[in-house]
Coordinates of C-alpha atoms and ligand atoms in Angstrom, one line a residue:
M1 CA -31.9 -126.1 -203.5
S2 CA -29.2 -123.8 -202.2
D3 CA -30.3 -120.7 -200.3
T4 CA -29.1 -118.4 -203.2
L5 CA -31.1 -120.2 -205.7
A6 CA -34.1 -120.0 -203.3
G7 CA -33.5 -116.3 -203.0
F8 CA -33.4 -115.9 -206.8
F9 CA -36.9 -117.8 -207.3
A10 CA -38.7 -116.3 -204.2
P11 CA -40.1 -113.4 -206.5
W12 CA -41.2 -116.2 -209.0
L13 CA -42.9 -118.3 -206.1
V14 CA -44.5 -115.0 -204.7
Y15 CA -45.8 -114.0 -208.2
A16 CA -47.2 -117.6 -208.8
F17 CA -48.9 -117.4 -205.5
V18 CA -50.6 -114.0 -206.2
L19 CA -51.6 -115.2 -209.7
A20 CA -53.2 -118.4 -208.2
L21 CA -55.0 -116.3 -205.5
H22 CA -56.1 -113.7 -208.0
G23 CA -57.7 -116.3 -210.2
L24 CA -59.3 -118.3 -207.6
L25 CA -60.4 -115.9 -204.8
P26 CA -63.8 -114.1 -205.1
A27 CA -63.6 -110.9 -206.9
R28 CA -65.7 -107.8 -207.9
R29 CA -66.6 -107.6 -211.6
V30 CA -66.6 -104.0 -212.9
E31 CA -66.5 -102.2 -216.1
G32 CA -63.4 -100.2 -216.9
Y33 CA -62.7 -97.1 -219.0
V34 CA -60.9 -98.5 -221.7
R35 CA -63.1 -100.0 -224.5
D36 CA -62.7 -103.2 -226.3
P37 CA -61.6 -102.0 -230.0
E38 CA -63.5 -105.0 -231.4
T39 CA -66.9 -104.6 -229.7
G40 CA -66.7 -100.9 -228.6
R41 CA -67.8 -102.1 -225.2
P42 CA -66.1 -101.4 -221.9
L43 CA -63.4 -104.0 -220.9
R44 CA -64.5 -105.9 -217.9
Y45 CA -62.2 -106.6 -214.9
R46 CA -62.1 -108.9 -211.8
L47 CA -60.8 -107.0 -208.8
N48 CA -59.8 -108.6 -205.5
G49 CA -56.1 -107.0 -204.9
L50 CA -56.9 -106.3 -201.2
L51 CA -58.0 -109.9 -200.3
V52 CA -54.8 -111.2 -202.3
L53 CA -52.7 -108.8 -200.3
V54 CA -54.2 -110.0 -197.0
V55 CA -53.9 -113.6 -197.6
T56 CA -50.5 -113.3 -198.9
V57 CA -49.3 -111.1 -195.9
G58 CA -51.0 -113.7 -193.8
A59 CA -49.1 -116.4 -195.4
W60 CA -45.9 -114.6 -195.0
A61 CA -46.7 -114.2 -191.2
L62 CA -47.4 -117.8 -190.8
V63 CA -44.1 -118.8 -192.3
G64 CA -42.3 -116.3 -189.8
A65 CA -44.4 -117.3 -186.8
Q66 CA -44.0 -121.0 -187.5
G67 CA -40.1 -120.5 -187.7
W68 CA -40.1 -122.0 -191.2
L69 CA -38.1 -118.8 -192.4
P70 CA -36.5 -116.0 -190.4
W71 CA -38.9 -112.9 -190.6
D72 CA -36.1 -111.0 -192.4
W73 CA -35.5 -113.7 -195.2
L74 CA -36.4 -111.5 -198.0
W75 CA -33.9 -108.8 -196.7
T76 CA -31.3 -111.4 -196.3
H77 CA -31.9 -112.5 -199.9
R78 CA -32.8 -109.2 -201.5
W79 CA -29.9 -109.1 -204.2
E80 CA -30.7 -112.6 -205.4
G81 CA -34.4 -111.8 -205.2
L82 CA -33.8 -108.7 -207.1
A83 CA -31.8 -110.7 -209.7
G84 CA -34.6 -113.2 -209.9
A85 CA -37.3 -110.7 -210.3
A86 CA -35.2 -108.7 -213.0
S87 CA -34.8 -111.9 -215.0
L88 CA -38.5 -112.9 -214.9
G89 CA -39.5 -109.3 -215.8
L90 CA -37.2 -109.5 -218.9
L91 CA -38.4 -113.1 -219.9
L92 CA -41.9 -112.0 -219.5
S93 CA -41.4 -108.8 -221.5
F94 CA -40.0 -110.9 -224.4
A95 CA -42.9 -113.5 -224.0
I96 CA -45.5 -110.9 -224.2
V97 CA -44.2 -108.6 -226.9
L98 CA -42.6 -110.9 -229.5
P99 CA -45.7 -113.0 -230.4
A100 CA -47.9 -109.8 -230.9
P101 CA -48.2 -107.9 -234.2
S102 CA -45.6 -105.2 -234.6
T103 CA -46.8 -101.6 -234.1
G104 CA -44.5 -100.3 -236.9
R105 CA -42.4 -98.5 -234.6
G106 CA -39.3 -100.8 -234.7
L107 CA -38.3 -103.9 -232.5
P108 CA -36.5 -101.8 -229.7
A109 CA -39.5 -99.4 -229.3
D110 CA -41.9 -102.2 -229.3
L111 CA -39.9 -104.3 -226.7
F112 CA -39.6 -101.2 -224.6
L113 CA -43.0 -99.7 -224.9
G114 CA -45.0 -102.8 -225.8
R115 CA -47.4 -104.0 -228.6
L116 CA -50.5 -105.3 -226.9
E117 CA -52.7 -102.6 -225.3
N118 CA -54.9 -104.5 -222.7
P119 CA -54.5 -108.4 -223.0
Q120 CA -56.6 -110.4 -220.7
A121 CA -56.2 -114.2 -220.0
L122 CA -58.4 -117.1 -219.0
G123 CA -61.5 -115.7 -220.6
G124 CA -61.0 -112.2 -218.9
R125 CA -60.5 -113.6 -215.5
V126 CA -56.8 -112.1 -215.5
D127 CA -56.3 -108.7 -216.9
G128 CA -52.4 -108.3 -217.7
K129 CA -51.9 -104.8 -216.5
M130 CA -54.1 -105.1 -213.3
F131 CA -52.3 -108.4 -212.3
L132 CA -48.8 -106.8 -212.9
Y133 CA -49.7 -103.9 -210.6
L134 CA -51.2 -106.4 -207.9
A135 CA -48.0 -108.6 -208.1
G136 CA -45.6 -105.7 -207.8
A137 CA -47.5 -104.1 -204.9
T138 CA -47.7 -107.5 -203.0
L139 CA -44.1 -108.1 -203.2
L140 CA -43.2 -104.6 -202.4
E141 CA -45.3 -104.9 -199.3
L142 CA -43.6 -108.1 -198.4
N143 CA -40.2 -106.5 -198.9
V144 CA -41.1 -103.5 -196.8
L145 CA -42.2 -105.9 -194.0
S146 CA -39.1 -108.0 -194.1
F147 CA -36.8 -105.1 -194.4
A148 CA -38.3 -103.5 -191.4
A149 CA -38.1 -106.9 -189.5
H150 CA -34.5 -107.1 -190.2
H151 CA -33.9 -103.6 -188.6
W152 CA -35.9 -104.8 -185.4
I153 CA -33.7 -108.0 -185.3
A154 CA -30.6 -106.0 -185.9
F155 CA -31.4 -103.4 -183.1
P156 CA -33.7 -105.4 -180.6
H157 CA -33.0 -102.9 -177.8
D158 CA -33.2 -99.5 -179.6
P159 CA -35.2 -100.0 -183.0
S160 CA -35.9 -96.8 -184.9
P161 CA -39.6 -95.5 -184.5
G162 CA -38.9 -94.1 -188.0
V163 CA -38.7 -97.6 -189.4
A164 CA -41.9 -98.5 -188.1
L165 CA -43.6 -95.4 -189.2
Y166 CA -42.2 -96.0 -192.6
A167 CA -43.5 -99.6 -192.8
A168 CA -46.9 -98.3 -191.6
L169 CA -47.0 -95.5 -194.1
F170 CA -46.0 -97.8 -197.0
T171 CA -48.6 -100.2 -195.9
W172 CA -51.1 -97.4 -196.3
F173 CA -49.8 -96.6 -199.6
V174 CA -50.2 -100.2 -201.0
C175 CA -53.5 -100.8 -199.3
D176 CA -54.8 -97.4 -200.4
Y177 CA -54.0 -98.7 -204.1
L178 CA -55.8 -101.8 -203.8
I179 CA -58.8 -100.4 -201.9
F180 CA -59.1 -97.9 -204.9
E181 CA -58.1 -100.5 -207.6
R182 CA -61.2 -99.6 -209.5
V183 CA -60.4 -96.0 -209.7
H184 CA -57.0 -96.9 -211.3
L185 CA -58.9 -98.4 -214.3
Y186 CA -59.1 -94.6 -215.1
T187 CA -55.4 -93.8 -215.3
Y188 CA -52.8 -93.2 -217.8
D189 CA -51.3 -96.6 -217.8
L190 CA -54.6 -98.3 -218.3
F191 CA -55.9 -96.2 -221.4
A192 CA -52.6 -94.8 -222.8
E193 CA -49.7 -97.6 -222.2
R194 CA -49.0 -101.0 -223.9
L195 CA -47.7 -103.9 -222.2
G196 CA -43.9 -104.1 -222.8
F197 CA -40.7 -104.1 -220.8
K198 CA -41.5 -100.6 -219.1
L199 CA -44.7 -101.8 -217.5
V200 CA -43.8 -105.7 -217.2
W201 CA -40.3 -105.1 -215.8
G202 CA -41.3 -101.9 -214.2
C203 CA -44.0 -103.7 -212.1
L204 CA -42.2 -107.0 -211.4
T205 CA -39.0 -105.5 -210.6
F206 CA -38.7 -102.0 -210.2
Y207 CA -42.0 -101.4 -208.3
A208 CA -41.3 -104.4 -205.9
Y209 CA -37.7 -103.6 -205.2
F210 CA -36.8 -100.0 -206.0
Y211 CA -39.8 -98.4 -204.1
A212 CA -38.4 -99.9 -200.9
V213 CA -35.0 -98.2 -201.6
G214 CA -35.3 -96.0 -198.4
L215 CA -35.4 -98.9 -196.3
W216 CA -32.9 -100.9 -198.4
A217 CA -30.5 -98.0 -197.7
T218 CA -31.1 -97.6 -193.6
A219 CA -32.5 -100.9 -192.4
D220 CA -29.0 -101.7 -191.4
L221 CA -28.4 -98.3 -189.5
P222 CA -29.2 -97.6 -185.8
N223 CA -31.9 -95.4 -184.4
P224 CA -31.1 -91.9 -185.6
G225 CA -33.3 -90.5 -182.6
T226 CA -35.6 -88.3 -184.7
P227 CA -37.6 -86.2 -182.2
P228 CA -41.2 -87.6 -182.2
A229 CA -42.7 -84.0 -183.3
L230 CA -40.6 -84.3 -186.4
L231 CA -41.9 -87.7 -187.2
V232 CA -45.3 -86.3 -186.8
L233 CA -44.5 -83.4 -189.2
Y234 CA -43.0 -85.9 -191.7
A235 CA -46.2 -88.1 -191.5
G236 CA -48.2 -84.9 -192.0
V237 CA -46.2 -84.3 -195.2
F238 CA -47.1 -88.0 -196.5
F239 CA -50.8 -87.4 -195.6
A240 CA -51.0 -84.1 -197.0
G241 CA -49.7 -85.6 -200.3
W242 CA -52.1 -88.5 -199.8
A243 CA -55.1 -86.0 -199.4
L244 CA -53.9 -84.3 -202.9
A245 CA -53.3 -87.5 -204.8
R246 CA -56.4 -89.4 -203.6
G247 CA -58.6 -86.4 -203.6
A248 CA -57.8 -85.4 -207.3
N249 CA -58.1 -89.1 -208.5
M250 CA -61.6 -89.6 -206.7
Q251 CA -63.0 -86.2 -208.1
K252 CA -62.0 -87.1 -211.6
F253 CA -63.2 -90.7 -211.3
F254 CA -66.7 -89.5 -209.9
F255 CA -66.7 -86.9 -212.8
K256 CA -66.2 -89.6 -215.5
T257 CA -68.5 -92.1 -213.9
E258 CA -71.3 -89.6 -212.5
P259 CA -70.9 -86.4 -214.1
E260 CA -73.5 -84.4 -212.4
R261 CA -72.5 -85.6 -208.7
A262 CA -71.2 -83.3 -206.2
F263 CA -67.7 -84.4 -205.1
L264 CA -68.0 -85.4 -201.5
G265 CA -71.5 -84.0 -201.6
V266 CA -70.1 -80.5 -201.4
L267 CA -68.4 -79.6 -204.6
P268 CA -70.5 -79.7 -207.8
P269 CA -68.3 -80.2 -210.9
Q270 CA -67.5 -76.9 -212.9
T271 CA -66.8 -77.7 -216.4
I272 CA -65.6 -76.3 -219.7
G273 CA -67.1 -78.0 -222.9
D274 CA -67.1 -77.9 -226.6
G275 CA -70.6 -79.4 -226.8
E276 CA -69.2 -82.9 -227.3
R277 CA -66.6 -83.2 -224.4
C278 CA -66.0 -81.7 -221.1
L279 CA -63.2 -80.9 -218.6
L280 CA -63.4 -80.4 -215.0
C281 CA -62.0 -77.1 -214.0
N282 CA -62.6 -76.6 -210.3
G283 CA -61.5 -78.3 -207.0
F284 CA -58.3 -80.1 -207.4
W285 CA -58.5 -79.7 -211.1
G286 CA -58.7 -76.1 -210.9
V287 CA -55.5 -75.5 -208.8
A288 CA -53.1 -77.2 -211.2
R289 CA -53.5 -79.6 -214.1
H290 CA -51.9 -82.5 -212.2
V291 CA -51.9 -81.7 -208.6
N292 CA -52.3 -85.3 -208.1
Y293 CA -48.5 -85.6 -209.2
L294 CA -47.6 -83.1 -206.4
G295 CA -49.4 -85.3 -204.0
E296 CA -47.3 -88.3 -205.1
I297 CA -44.3 -86.5 -204.7
L298 CA -44.9 -85.3 -201.3
M299 CA -46.0 -88.8 -200.3
A300 CA -42.6 -90.1 -201.3
G301 CA -40.9 -87.0 -199.5
G302 CA -42.7 -87.8 -196.4
L303 CA -41.4 -91.5 -196.6
A304 CA -37.8 -90.5 -197.2
L305 CA -38.0 -88.0 -194.2
V306 CA -39.5 -90.6 -191.6
L307 CA -36.4 -92.8 -191.8
G308 CA -34.5 -90.1 -190.2
W309 CA -31.3 -90.1 -192.3
P310 CA -31.7 -86.8 -194.3
L311 CA -28.0 -86.7 -195.3
E312 CA -28.1 -90.3 -196.6
P313 CA -28.8 -90.3 -200.4
G314 CA -30.5 -93.6 -200.5
P315 CA -33.9 -92.6 -199.3
W316 CA -33.8 -89.7 -201.5
L317 CA -33.7 -91.7 -204.7
Y318 CA -37.5 -92.6 -204.1
P319 CA -39.0 -88.9 -204.3
L320 CA -36.2 -88.2 -207.0
Y321 CA -37.5 -90.9 -209.2
Y322 CA -41.1 -89.5 -208.7
V323 CA -40.1 -86.1 -209.7
V324 CA -38.4 -87.4 -213.0
L325 CA -41.3 -90.0 -213.7
L326 CA -44.2 -87.6 -213.2
S327 CA -42.7 -84.4 -214.7
T328 CA -42.1 -86.4 -218.2
R329 CA -45.3 -88.0 -217.8
E330 CA -47.1 -84.7 -217.3
R331 CA -45.5 -83.6 -220.6
D332 CA -46.7 -86.8 -222.3
D333 CA -50.1 -86.5 -220.9
D334 CA -50.3 -82.8 -221.9
R335 CA -49.5 -83.8 -225.5
R336 CA -52.0 -86.4 -225.5
C337 CA -54.8 -84.3 -224.3
A338 CA -53.8 -81.4 -226.6
A339 CA -54.2 -83.9 -229.4
K340 CA -57.3 -85.3 -228.0
Y341 CA -59.3 -82.1 -226.9
G342 CA -58.0 -79.8 -229.1
E343 CA -59.1 -76.1 -228.5
L344 CA -60.8 -77.2 -225.3
W345 CA -57.5 -78.2 -223.9
R346 CA -55.9 -74.9 -224.7
E347 CA -58.9 -73.1 -222.9
Y348 CA -58.3 -75.4 -220.0
C349 CA -54.7 -74.4 -220.1
R350 CA -55.6 -70.8 -220.1
R351 CA -58.1 -71.2 -217.1
V352 CA -55.6 -73.4 -215.1
P353 CA -52.1 -72.3 -216.3
K354 CA -50.1 -74.4 -213.8
R355 CA -48.9 -78.1 -214.6
I356 CA -48.2 -79.6 -211.2
V357 CA -47.6 -77.1 -208.4
P358 CA -50.3 -74.6 -207.8
G359 CA -49.0 -70.9 -208.4
V360 CA -45.4 -72.1 -208.9
Y361 CA -45.1 -74.5 -211.8
Ligands
LIG401 P1 -54.4 -88.4 -214.2 O1 -55.0 -89.0 -213.3 O2 -54.1 -87.0 -214.1 O3 -54.9 -88.6 -215.6 C1 -54.6 -87.9 -216.8 C2 -56.0 -88.1 -217.7 O4 -57.3 -87.3 -217.0 C3 -55.8 -87.3 -218.9 O5 -55.1 -88.1 -220.0 C4 -57.2 -87.1 -219.4 O6 -57.7 -88.4 -219.8 C5 -58.1 -86.9 -218.0 N1 -57.9 -85.4 -217.6 C6 -56.9 -84.6 -217.5 N2 -57.4 -83.4 -217.2 C7 -58.7 -83.4 -216.9 C8 -59.6 -82.4 -216.4 N3 -59.4 -81.3 -216.1 N4 -61.0 -83.0 -216.4 C9 -61.4 -84.3 -216.7 N5 -60.3 -85.3 -217.3 C10 -59.2 -84.8 -217.1 O7 -52.9 -89.1 -214.5 P2 -52.2 -90.6 -214.4 O8 -53.3 -91.5 -214.9 O9 -50.9 -90.4 -214.9 O10 -52.2 -90.9 -212.8 C11 -53.1 -91.4 -212.0 C12 -52.8 -91.6 -210.5 O11 -51.7 -92.5 -210.2 C13 -52.3 -90.0 -210.0 O12 -52.4 -89.8 -208.8 C14 -50.8 -90.4 -210.3 O13 -50.1 -89.6 -209.3 C15 -50.6 -92.0 -209.8 N6 -49.4 -92.5 -210.2 C16 -48.8 -93.2 -209.3 C17 -47.5 -93.7 -209.4 C18 -46.9 -94.6 -208.4 O14 -45.9 -95.2 -208.8 N7 -47.3 -94.5 -207.3 C19 -47.1 -93.6 -210.9 C20 -47.8 -92.9 -211.7 C21 -49.0 -92.3 -211.4 P3 -59.1 -88.4 -220.6 O15 -59.8 -87.2 -220.7 O16 -58.8 -89.1 -221.9 O17 -59.8 -89.5 -219.7

């Protein structure tokens, strides 16, 4: 097989490996937030994302250490890999959407947004959405490590500490998602979206390749010589964002699963209710209605900054994408919540008037 072909099929191989590991390795079995429309019971999930990631990165490290492939092989073949992942994402989108019953929105909308809500395979062993997120996150991590390795190979005598920091922060980001996989069963994609091109292609192609765009744009550049104090500051921006996003997600997760419990043992939930349903209105959910989105944007900004090329447009594409994605998602979620909660949502909006940025927007 030629090298180009191998590069093209590399993401297929990684995804098949992840699927096999996900199906075979031990997993936590948990109930989710989404209910099975037929039985009315919560859907059940097998979660083992962190273990799958560790084994896959271990396999990648073994391949590199044995000299079977160069450490930066995924970098060298990134364009072929991108093409392979994009083709697979497209094929799978068709394969998942076309056999399912139409939603009545027309074929283009069905293809993009999907028809099936929460398909599971192998008797519930593999959940479609959770697998896609795991697959995308795993290949993203391999790409980040391989792109960073390319930088060290290209500049062995003076590598940029910002690249090492970027790889470490991105590893944190991926591990954080997989450690808290269960919390993500309570997020918008799981309960509000269907499985179409947006999610399938989005996870297999966009997530795995575009998220690493900062390093894609700068791995071939020399050490920019960013002062260590600035690197610390930029990492601080990332962790401030992480605290906002993780804190808000956890506060809501505990509220949904154990409504009486004080968050972190110190913050009892304050709520508004209509006798039937309740909304949190203190802590993270009292400063803005989606302060978690601000957190994600700050994390992305921190990642762009640590690379040390503030005048290069490439690294900024990542935070810019978050601004576009999350500001539109906030509007969609606002409409969904207004329809679901009615007057209670309007009351919440009066109490917490800012959408994303406390005191500003
Ligand atoms: P949220 O976690 O903000 O969830 C919104 C839902 O939470 C609403 O639909 C509503 O659902 C419920 N809710 C809203 N306000 C309240 C309240 N005051 N009290 C109780 N429940 C409330 O958004 P997402 O699901 O979009 O995002 C989840 C996480 O994933 C976020 O941190 C986000 O930033 C992150 N994310 C990360 C991305 C990435 O690429 N890294 C991309 C997109 C998101 P209901 O009441 O029906 O349960």
